[in-house]
Short mmCIF file of C-alpha atoms and ligand atoms in Angstrom, two decimals:
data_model
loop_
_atom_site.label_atom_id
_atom_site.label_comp_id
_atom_site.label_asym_id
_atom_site.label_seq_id
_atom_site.Cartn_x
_atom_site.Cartn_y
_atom_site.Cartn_z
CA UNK A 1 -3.93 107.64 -31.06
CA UNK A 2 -5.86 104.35 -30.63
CA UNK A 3 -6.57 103.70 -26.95
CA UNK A 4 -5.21 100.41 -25.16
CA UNK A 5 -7.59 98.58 -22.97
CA UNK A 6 -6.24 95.66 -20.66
CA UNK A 7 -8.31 92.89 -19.87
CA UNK A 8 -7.79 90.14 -17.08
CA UNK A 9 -9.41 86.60 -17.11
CA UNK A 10 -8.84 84.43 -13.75
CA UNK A 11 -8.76 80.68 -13.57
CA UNK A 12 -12.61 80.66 -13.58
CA UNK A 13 -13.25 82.20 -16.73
CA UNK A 14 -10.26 80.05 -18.40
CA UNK A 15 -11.38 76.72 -16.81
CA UNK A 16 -12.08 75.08 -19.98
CA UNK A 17 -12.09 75.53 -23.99
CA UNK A 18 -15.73 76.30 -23.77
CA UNK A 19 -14.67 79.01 -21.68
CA UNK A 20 -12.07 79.98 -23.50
CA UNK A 21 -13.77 80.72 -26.63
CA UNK A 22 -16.41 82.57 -24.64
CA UNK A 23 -13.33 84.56 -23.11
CA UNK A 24 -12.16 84.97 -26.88
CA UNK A 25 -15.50 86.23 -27.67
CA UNK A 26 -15.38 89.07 -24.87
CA UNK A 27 -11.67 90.20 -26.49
CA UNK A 28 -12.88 90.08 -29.94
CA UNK A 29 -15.83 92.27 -29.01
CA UNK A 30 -13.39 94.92 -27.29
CA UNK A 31 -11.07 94.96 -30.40
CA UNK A 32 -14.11 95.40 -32.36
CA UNK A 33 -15.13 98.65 -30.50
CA UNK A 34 -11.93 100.13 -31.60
CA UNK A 35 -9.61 99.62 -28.94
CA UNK A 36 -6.10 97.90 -29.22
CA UNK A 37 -6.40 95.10 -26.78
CA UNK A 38 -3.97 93.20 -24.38
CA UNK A 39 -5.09 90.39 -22.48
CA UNK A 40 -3.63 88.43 -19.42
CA UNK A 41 -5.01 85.20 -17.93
CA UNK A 42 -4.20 83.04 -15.18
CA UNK A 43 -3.84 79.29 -15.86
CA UNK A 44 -7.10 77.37 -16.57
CA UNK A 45 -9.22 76.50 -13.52
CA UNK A 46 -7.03 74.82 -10.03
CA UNK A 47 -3.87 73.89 -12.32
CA UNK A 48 -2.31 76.45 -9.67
CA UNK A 49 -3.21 74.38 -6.73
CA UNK A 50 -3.04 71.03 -8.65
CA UNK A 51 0.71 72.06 -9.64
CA UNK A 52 1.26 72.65 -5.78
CA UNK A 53 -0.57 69.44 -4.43
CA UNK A 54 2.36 67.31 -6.75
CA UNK A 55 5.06 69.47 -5.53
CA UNK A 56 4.11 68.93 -2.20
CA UNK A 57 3.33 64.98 -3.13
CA UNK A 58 7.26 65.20 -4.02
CA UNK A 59 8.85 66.91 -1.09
CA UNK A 60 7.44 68.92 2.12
CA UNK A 61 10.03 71.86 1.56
CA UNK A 62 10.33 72.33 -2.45
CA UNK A 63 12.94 74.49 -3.67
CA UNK A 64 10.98 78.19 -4.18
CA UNK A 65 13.13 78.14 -7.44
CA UNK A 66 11.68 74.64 -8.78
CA UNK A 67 8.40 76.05 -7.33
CA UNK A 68 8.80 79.21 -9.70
CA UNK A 69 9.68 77.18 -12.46
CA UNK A 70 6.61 74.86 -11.88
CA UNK A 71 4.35 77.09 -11.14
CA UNK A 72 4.76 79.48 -14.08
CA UNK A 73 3.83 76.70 -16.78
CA UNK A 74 0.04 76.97 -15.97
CA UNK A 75 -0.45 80.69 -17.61
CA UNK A 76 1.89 79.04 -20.34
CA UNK A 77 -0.96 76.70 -21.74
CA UNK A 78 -3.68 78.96 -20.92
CA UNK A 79 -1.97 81.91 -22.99
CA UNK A 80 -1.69 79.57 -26.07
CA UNK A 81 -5.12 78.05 -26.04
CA UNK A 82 -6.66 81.64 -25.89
CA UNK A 83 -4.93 82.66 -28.85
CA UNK A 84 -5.89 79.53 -31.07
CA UNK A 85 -9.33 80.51 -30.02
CA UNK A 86 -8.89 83.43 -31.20
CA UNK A 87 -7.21 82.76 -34.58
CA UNK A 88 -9.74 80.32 -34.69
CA UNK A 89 -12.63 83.53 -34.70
CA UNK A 90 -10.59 85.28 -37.41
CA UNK A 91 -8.66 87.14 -35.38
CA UNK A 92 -4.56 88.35 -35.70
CA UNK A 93 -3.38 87.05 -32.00
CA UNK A 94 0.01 86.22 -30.58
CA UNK A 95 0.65 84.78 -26.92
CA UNK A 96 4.07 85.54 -25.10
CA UNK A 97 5.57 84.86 -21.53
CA UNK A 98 6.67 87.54 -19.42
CA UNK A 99 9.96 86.39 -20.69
CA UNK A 100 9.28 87.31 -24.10
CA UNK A 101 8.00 90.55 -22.93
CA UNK A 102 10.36 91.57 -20.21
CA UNK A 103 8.21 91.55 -17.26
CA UNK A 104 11.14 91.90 -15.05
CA UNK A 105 10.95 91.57 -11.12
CA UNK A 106 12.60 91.28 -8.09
CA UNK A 107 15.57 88.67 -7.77
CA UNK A 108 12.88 86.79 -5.00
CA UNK A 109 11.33 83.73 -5.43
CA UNK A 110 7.75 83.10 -5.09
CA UNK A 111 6.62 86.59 -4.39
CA UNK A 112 8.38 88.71 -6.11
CA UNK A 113 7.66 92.29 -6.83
CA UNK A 114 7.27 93.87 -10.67
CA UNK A 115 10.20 96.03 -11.48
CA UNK A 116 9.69 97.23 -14.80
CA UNK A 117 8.16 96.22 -18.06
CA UNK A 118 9.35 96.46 -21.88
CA UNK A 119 6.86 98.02 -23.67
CA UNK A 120 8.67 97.62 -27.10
CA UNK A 121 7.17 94.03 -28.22
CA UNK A 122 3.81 94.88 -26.70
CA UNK A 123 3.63 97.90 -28.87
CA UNK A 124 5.12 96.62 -31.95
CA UNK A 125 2.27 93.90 -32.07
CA UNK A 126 -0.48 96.04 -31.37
CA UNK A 127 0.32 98.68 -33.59
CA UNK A 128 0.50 95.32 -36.49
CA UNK A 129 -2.95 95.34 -35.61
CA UNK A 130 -2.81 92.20 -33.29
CA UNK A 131 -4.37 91.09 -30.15
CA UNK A 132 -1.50 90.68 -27.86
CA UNK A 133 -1.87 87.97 -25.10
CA UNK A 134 0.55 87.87 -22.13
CA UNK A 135 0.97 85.26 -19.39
CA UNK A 136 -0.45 86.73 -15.73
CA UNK A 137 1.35 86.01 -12.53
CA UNK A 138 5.28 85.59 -13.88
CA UNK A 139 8.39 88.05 -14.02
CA UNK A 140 11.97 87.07 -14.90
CA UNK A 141 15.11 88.87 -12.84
CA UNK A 142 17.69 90.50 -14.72
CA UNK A 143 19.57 87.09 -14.80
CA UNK A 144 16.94 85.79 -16.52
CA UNK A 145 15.52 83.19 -13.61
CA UNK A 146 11.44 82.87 -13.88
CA UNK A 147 9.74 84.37 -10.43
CA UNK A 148 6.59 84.65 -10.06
CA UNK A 149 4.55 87.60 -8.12
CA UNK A 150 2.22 85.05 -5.61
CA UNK A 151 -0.86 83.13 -5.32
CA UNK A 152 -3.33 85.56 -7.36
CA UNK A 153 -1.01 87.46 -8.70
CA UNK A 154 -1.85 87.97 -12.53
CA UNK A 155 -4.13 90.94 -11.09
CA UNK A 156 -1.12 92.63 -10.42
CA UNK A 157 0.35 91.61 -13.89
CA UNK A 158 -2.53 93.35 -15.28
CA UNK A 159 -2.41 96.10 -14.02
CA UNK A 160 1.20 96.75 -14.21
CA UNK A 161 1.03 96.48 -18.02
CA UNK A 162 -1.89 98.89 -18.27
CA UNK A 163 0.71 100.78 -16.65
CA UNK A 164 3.27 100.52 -18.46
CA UNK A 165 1.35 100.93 -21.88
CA UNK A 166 -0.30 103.92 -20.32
CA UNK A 167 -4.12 102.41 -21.06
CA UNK A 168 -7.41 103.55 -21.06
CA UNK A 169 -8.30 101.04 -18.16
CA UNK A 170 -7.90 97.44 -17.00
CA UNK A 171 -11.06 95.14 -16.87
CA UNK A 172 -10.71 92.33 -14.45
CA UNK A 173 -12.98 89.79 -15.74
CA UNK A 174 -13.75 87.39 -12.75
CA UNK A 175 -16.98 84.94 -11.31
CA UNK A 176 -18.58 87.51 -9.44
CA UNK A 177 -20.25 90.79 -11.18
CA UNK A 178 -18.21 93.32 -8.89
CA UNK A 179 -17.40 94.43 -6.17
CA UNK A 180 -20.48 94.12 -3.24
CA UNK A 181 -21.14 95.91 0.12
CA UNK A 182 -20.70 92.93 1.18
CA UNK A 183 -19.96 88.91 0.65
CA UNK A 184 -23.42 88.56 -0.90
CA UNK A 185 -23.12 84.76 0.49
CA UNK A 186 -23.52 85.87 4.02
CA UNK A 187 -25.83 88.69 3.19
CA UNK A 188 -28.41 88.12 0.42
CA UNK A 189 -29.27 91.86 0.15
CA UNK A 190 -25.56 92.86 -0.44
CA UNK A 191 -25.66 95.48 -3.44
CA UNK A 192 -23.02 95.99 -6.18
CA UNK A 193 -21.27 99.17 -5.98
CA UNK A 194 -21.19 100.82 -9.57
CA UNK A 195 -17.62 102.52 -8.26
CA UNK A 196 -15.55 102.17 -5.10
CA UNK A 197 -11.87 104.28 -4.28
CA UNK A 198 -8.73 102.88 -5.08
CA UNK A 199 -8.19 103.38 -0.71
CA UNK A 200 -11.37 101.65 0.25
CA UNK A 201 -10.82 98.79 -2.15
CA UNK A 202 -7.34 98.19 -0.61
CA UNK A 203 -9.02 98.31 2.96
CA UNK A 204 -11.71 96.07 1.83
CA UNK A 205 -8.90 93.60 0.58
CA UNK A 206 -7.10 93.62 3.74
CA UNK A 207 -10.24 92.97 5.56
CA UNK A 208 -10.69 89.69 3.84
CA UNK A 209 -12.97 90.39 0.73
CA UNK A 210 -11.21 88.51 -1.84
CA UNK A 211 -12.13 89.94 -5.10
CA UNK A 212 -8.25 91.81 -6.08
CA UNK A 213 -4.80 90.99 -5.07
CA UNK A 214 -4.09 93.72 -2.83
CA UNK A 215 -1.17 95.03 -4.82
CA UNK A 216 -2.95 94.91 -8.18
CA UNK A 217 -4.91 97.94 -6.08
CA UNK A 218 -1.69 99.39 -4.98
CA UNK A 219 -0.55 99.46 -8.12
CA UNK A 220 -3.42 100.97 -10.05
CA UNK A 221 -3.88 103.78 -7.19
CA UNK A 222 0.28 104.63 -7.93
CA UNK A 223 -0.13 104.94 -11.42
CA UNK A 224 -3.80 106.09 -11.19
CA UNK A 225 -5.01 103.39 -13.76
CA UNK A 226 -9.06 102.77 -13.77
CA UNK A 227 -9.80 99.33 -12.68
CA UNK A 228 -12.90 97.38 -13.80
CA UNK A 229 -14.07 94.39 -11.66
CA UNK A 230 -16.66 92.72 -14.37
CA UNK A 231 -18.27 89.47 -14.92
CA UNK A 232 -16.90 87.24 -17.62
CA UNK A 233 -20.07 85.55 -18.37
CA UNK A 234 -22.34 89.11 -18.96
CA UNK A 235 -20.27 90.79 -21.55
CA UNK A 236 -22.61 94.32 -21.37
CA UNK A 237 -22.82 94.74 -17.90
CA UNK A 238 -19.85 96.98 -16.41
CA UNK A 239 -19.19 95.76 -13.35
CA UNK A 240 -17.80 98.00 -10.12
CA UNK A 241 -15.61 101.08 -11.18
CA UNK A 242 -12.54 101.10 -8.81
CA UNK A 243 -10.63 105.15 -8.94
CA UNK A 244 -9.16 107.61 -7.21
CA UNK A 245 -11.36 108.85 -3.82
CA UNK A 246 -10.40 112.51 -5.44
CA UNK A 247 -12.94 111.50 -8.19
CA UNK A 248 -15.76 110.30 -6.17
CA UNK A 249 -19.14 111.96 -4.40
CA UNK A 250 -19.51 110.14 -1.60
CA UNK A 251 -22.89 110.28 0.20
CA UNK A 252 -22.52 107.93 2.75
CA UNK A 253 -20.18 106.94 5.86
CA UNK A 254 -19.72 103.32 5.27
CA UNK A 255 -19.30 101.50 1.78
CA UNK A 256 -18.36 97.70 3.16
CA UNK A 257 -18.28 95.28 5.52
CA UNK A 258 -15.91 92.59 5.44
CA UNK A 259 -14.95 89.63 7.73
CA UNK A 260 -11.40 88.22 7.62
CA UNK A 261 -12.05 84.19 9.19
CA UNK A 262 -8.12 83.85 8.84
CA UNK A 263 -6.65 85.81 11.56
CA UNK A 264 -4.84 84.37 14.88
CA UNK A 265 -4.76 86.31 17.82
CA UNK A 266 -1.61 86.31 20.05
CA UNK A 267 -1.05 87.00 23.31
CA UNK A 268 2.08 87.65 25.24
CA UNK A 269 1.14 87.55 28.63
CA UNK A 270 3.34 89.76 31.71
CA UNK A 271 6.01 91.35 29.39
CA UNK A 272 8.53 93.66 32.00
CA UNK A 273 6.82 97.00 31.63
CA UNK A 274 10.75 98.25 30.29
CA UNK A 275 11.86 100.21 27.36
CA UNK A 276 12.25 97.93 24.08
CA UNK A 277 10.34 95.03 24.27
CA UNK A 278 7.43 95.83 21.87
CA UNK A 279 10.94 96.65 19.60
CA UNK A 280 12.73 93.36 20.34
CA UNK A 281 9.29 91.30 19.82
CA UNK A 282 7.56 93.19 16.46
CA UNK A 283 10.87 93.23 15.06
CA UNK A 284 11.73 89.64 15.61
CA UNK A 285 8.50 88.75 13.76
CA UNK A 286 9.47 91.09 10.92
CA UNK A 287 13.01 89.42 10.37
CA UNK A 288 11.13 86.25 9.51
CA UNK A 289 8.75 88.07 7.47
CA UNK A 290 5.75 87.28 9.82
CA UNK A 291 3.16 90.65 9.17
CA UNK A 292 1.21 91.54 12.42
CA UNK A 293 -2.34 93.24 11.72
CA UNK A 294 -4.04 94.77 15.20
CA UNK A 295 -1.50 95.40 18.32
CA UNK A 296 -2.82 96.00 21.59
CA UNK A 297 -0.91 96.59 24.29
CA UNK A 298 -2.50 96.79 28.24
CA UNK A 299 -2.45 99.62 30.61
CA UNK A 300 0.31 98.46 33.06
CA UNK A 301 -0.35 96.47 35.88
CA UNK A 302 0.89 98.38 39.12
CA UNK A 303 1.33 94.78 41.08
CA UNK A 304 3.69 93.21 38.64
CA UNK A 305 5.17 96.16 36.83
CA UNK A 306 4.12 94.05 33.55
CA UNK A 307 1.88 94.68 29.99
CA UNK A 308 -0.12 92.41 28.28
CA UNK A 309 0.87 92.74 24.39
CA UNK A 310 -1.51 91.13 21.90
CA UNK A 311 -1.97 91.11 18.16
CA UNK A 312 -2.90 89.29 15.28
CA UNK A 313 -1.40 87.56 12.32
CA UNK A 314 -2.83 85.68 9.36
CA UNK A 315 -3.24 81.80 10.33
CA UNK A 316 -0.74 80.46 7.95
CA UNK A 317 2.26 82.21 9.90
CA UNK A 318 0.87 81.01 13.42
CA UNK A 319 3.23 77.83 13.69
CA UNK A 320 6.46 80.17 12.55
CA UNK A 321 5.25 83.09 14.59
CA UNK A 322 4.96 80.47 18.04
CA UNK A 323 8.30 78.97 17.39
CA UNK A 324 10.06 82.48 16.61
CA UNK A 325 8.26 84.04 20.29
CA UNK A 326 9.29 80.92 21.84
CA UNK A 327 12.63 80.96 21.53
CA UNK A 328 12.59 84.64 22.74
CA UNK A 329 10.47 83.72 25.77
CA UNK A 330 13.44 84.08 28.40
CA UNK A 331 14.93 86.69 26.73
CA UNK A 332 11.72 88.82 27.24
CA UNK A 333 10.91 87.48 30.38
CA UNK A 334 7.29 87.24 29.37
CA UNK A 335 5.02 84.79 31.47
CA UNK A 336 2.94 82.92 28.62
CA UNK A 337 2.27 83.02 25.35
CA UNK A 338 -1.32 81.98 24.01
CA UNK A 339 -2.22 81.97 20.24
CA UNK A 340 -6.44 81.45 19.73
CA UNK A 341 -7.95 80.84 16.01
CA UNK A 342 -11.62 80.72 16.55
CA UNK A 343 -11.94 84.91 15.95
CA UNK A 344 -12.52 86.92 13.18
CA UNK A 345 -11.58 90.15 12.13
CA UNK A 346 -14.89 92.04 11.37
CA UNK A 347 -14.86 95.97 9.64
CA UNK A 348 -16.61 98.44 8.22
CA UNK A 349 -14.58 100.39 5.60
CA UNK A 350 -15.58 103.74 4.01
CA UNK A 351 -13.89 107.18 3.06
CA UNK A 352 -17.14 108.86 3.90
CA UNK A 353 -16.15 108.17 7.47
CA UNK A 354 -13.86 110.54 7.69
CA UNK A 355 -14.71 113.70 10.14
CA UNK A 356 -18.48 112.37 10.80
CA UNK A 357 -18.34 111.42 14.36
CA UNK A 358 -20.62 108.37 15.41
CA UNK A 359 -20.05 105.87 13.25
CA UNK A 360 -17.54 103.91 15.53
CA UNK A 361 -19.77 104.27 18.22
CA UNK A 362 -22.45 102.92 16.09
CA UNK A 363 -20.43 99.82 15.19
CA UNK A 364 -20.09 99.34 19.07
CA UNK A 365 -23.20 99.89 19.53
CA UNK A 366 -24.66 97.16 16.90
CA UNK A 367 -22.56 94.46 18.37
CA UNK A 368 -22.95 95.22 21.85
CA UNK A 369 -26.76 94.77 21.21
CA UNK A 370 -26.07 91.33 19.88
CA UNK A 371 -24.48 90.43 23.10
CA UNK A 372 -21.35 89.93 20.68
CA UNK A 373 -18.07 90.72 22.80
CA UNK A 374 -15.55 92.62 21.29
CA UNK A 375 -11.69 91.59 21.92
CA UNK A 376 -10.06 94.42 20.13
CA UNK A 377 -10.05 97.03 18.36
CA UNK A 378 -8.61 98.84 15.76
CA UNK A 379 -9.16 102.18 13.30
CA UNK A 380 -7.66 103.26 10.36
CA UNK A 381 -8.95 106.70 8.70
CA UNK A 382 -11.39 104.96 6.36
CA UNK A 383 -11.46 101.39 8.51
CA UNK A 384 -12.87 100.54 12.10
CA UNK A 385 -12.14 96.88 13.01
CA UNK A 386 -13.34 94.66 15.88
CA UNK A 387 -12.18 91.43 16.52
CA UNK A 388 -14.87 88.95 17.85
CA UNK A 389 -15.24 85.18 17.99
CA UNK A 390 -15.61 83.66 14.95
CA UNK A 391 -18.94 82.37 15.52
CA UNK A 392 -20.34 85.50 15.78
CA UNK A 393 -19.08 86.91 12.64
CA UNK A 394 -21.68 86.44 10.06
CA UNK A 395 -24.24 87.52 11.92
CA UNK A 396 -21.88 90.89 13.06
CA UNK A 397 -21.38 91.29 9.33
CA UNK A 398 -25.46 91.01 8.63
CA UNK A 399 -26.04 93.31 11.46
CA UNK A 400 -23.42 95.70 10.33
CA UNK A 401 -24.64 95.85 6.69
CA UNK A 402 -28.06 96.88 8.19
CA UNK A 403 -27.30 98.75 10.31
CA UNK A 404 -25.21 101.32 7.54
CA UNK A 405 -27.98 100.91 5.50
CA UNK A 406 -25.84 98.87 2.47
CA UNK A 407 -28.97 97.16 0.94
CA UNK A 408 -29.83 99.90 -1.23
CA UNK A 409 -28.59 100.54 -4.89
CA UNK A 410 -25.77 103.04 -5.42
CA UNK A 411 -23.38 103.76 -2.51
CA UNK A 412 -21.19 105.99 -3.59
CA UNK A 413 -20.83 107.78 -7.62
CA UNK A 414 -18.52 109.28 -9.72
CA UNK A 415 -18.07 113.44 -9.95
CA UNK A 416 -18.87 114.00 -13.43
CA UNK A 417 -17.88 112.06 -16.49
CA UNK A 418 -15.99 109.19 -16.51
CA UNK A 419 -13.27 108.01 -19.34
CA UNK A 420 -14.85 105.60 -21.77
CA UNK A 421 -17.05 103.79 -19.73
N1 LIG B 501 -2.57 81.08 -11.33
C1 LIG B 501 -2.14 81.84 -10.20
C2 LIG B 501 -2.91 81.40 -8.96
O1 LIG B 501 -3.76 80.53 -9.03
C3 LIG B 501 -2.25 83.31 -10.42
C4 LIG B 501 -3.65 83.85 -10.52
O2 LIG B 501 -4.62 83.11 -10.69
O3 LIG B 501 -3.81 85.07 -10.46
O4 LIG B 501 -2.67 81.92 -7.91
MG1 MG B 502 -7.55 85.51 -8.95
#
């Protein structure tokens, strides 16, 4: 059986019809190693973002259905042109919208989540020997309304289809050559990793590095599809492997450091020390769909019989999530509440951290001999974060890549062979 590979392009690579035939160069030189080959793109360059400026030009609350509709026509064009580049090489290619294909979703607009996809047209065409080119970032409900899965969301289109068609991998072709230790903006000696697990790259995502929708990554660890991160513009090099953590000989404790500049910390100041509030507070914010990140709440004080709770939320939900706690302020009983936006969210991320004591410590340890105060902190089984002020984070992050020794070549390898790499 011929083996399906699924390649990604992002705006970047798409941005004009130079690009484009360069991107139709890169597909024609997969189908020419033997492989059938599906591609998705995103729309070319900020059409995304100019498509939202004139929506927002139009009306301060669009409809999220208009918004779906809107939205959606930017992989439309970039789907076509891509294919007349490629017919243009030579080439048997045919472009469809998730429509065409049944990329079906969630009946939720703006965000919605991939159900299922037909297989049957995808198939059809590449066993006819074509190159089969499918619109990123849109589903359609049962009823046939167009969704589509959120900002940066043909990732997860991707890697759904490689999914569904059961492929040898999916290549995300993007600006960067793969995934780094760290932002290699901030740090200069950040080095490429040549593989990273499906866990750590979610982590790292979370954290703020923002090479892969998060649930592209969710989705590829489910279904256990390998994931390429590799630069569009050097066709032989192969980027950063991204697989299961089962597959991987890990030699070190820390593979990343990330700093996430978008996070708000809140603080709910004298909350009755009583049974329920953390419930009737955390589950307020979930109702309006609000997700909360670190939660810390304070030993209580003997004097007032109260807690201090605090957490964090991304940026963009701190007006909603001040309104919402406002309006339960007497029903709590709470004293203040005080939201502050100059912090960051700084972490180290690695599965090699797991049962080797002194690695928190060391992150403590690093800071505290910048003189950089530490707010909070919290610890997954692969993650330690700290949140500090946000002026301090670069330098935390340079400090922290030195101090795990991240400026050397391979962090962590594969076990053996790896599947047509
Ligand atoms: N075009 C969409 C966006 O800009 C989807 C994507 O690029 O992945 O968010
Ligand atoms: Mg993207």
């Amino acid at each position: 059986m011929r083996r399906i590979v699924v390649q990604k392009f992002g705006g970047t690579s798409v941005a004009d019809t130079g690009k484009i035939k360069n991107v139709a160069k890169t597909v024609i030189h997969e189908k020419n190693n033997g492989n059938d080959v599906v591609v998705v793109v995103s729309a070319m360059g900020h059409t995304t973002d100019y498509l939202v400026k004139m929506a927002k030009d139009l009306s301060a609350t669009p409809s999220e259905r208009e918004m779906d509709m809107l939205l959606s026509t930017g992989e439309g064009v970039s789907i076509a042109l891509l294919a007349m580049a490629i017919q243009a090489q030579g080439y048997d290619a045919v472009s469809f919208n998730a429509m065409q294909v049944g990329i079906f979703t969630e009946n939720v607009h703006s965000k919605a989540r991939i159900l299922k996809i037909e297989t049957e047209k995808l198939r059809k065409n590449l066993n006819e020997g074509k190159i089969v080119i499918v619109a990123g970032f849109q589903g359609v409900t049962a009823d046939g309304e167009i969704t589509t899965l959120g900002r940066g969301g043909s990732d997860t289109s991707a890697v759904a289809i490689a999914a569904a068609l059961n492929a040898e991998r999916c290549d995300i072709y993007t600006d960067v050559e793969g995934v780094y230790t760290t932002d290699p903006r901030v740090v200069p000696t950040a080095s490429k990793l040549k593989s990273i697990s499906y866990e750590e790259m979610l982590e790292l995502a979370h954290a703020g590095a923002n090479v892969l929708h998060p649930r592209s990554v969710e989705t590829a660890k489910l279904n256990n599809v390998p994931l390429r991160v590799r630069s569009s513009f050097k066709i032989d090099d192969m980027g950063t492997l991204i697989l299961g953590v089962d597959k991987m000989e890990i030699d070190r404790p820390v593979t990343g450091v990330a700093a996430d500049l978008s996070q708000t910390r809140i603080v709910v100041l004298d909350v009755p020390d009583t049974p329920g509030q953390a419930a009737k507070i955390f589950s307020t914010l979930a109702k309006e769909n609000i997700s909360v990140d670190m939660i810390i709440q304070s030993y209580a004080k003997k004097e007032t019989n109260t807690n201090d709770i605090a957490f964090t939320i991304d940026t963009s939900d701190k007006g909603k999530t001040l309104t919402t706690l406002d309006k339960l302020k007497s029903e709590i009983g709470c004293r203040d509440i005080l939201a502050n936006s100059e912090i960051a969210k700084v972490s180290i991320i690695g599965a090699g951290m797991i049962d080797r004591p002194g690695i928190a410590s060391g992150m403590f340890e690093t800071l505290s001999n910048l003189g950089i105060n530490i707010k909070m902190i919290s610890t997954s089984e692969i993650k330690i974060s700290c949140l500090v002020d946000k002026a301090d984070a670069n330098k935390a992050v340079k400090a922290l890549h030195e101090e795990f020794d991240l400026g050397s070549d391979v962090v962590a390898d594969v076990k053996g062979d790896l599947p047509n790499v």
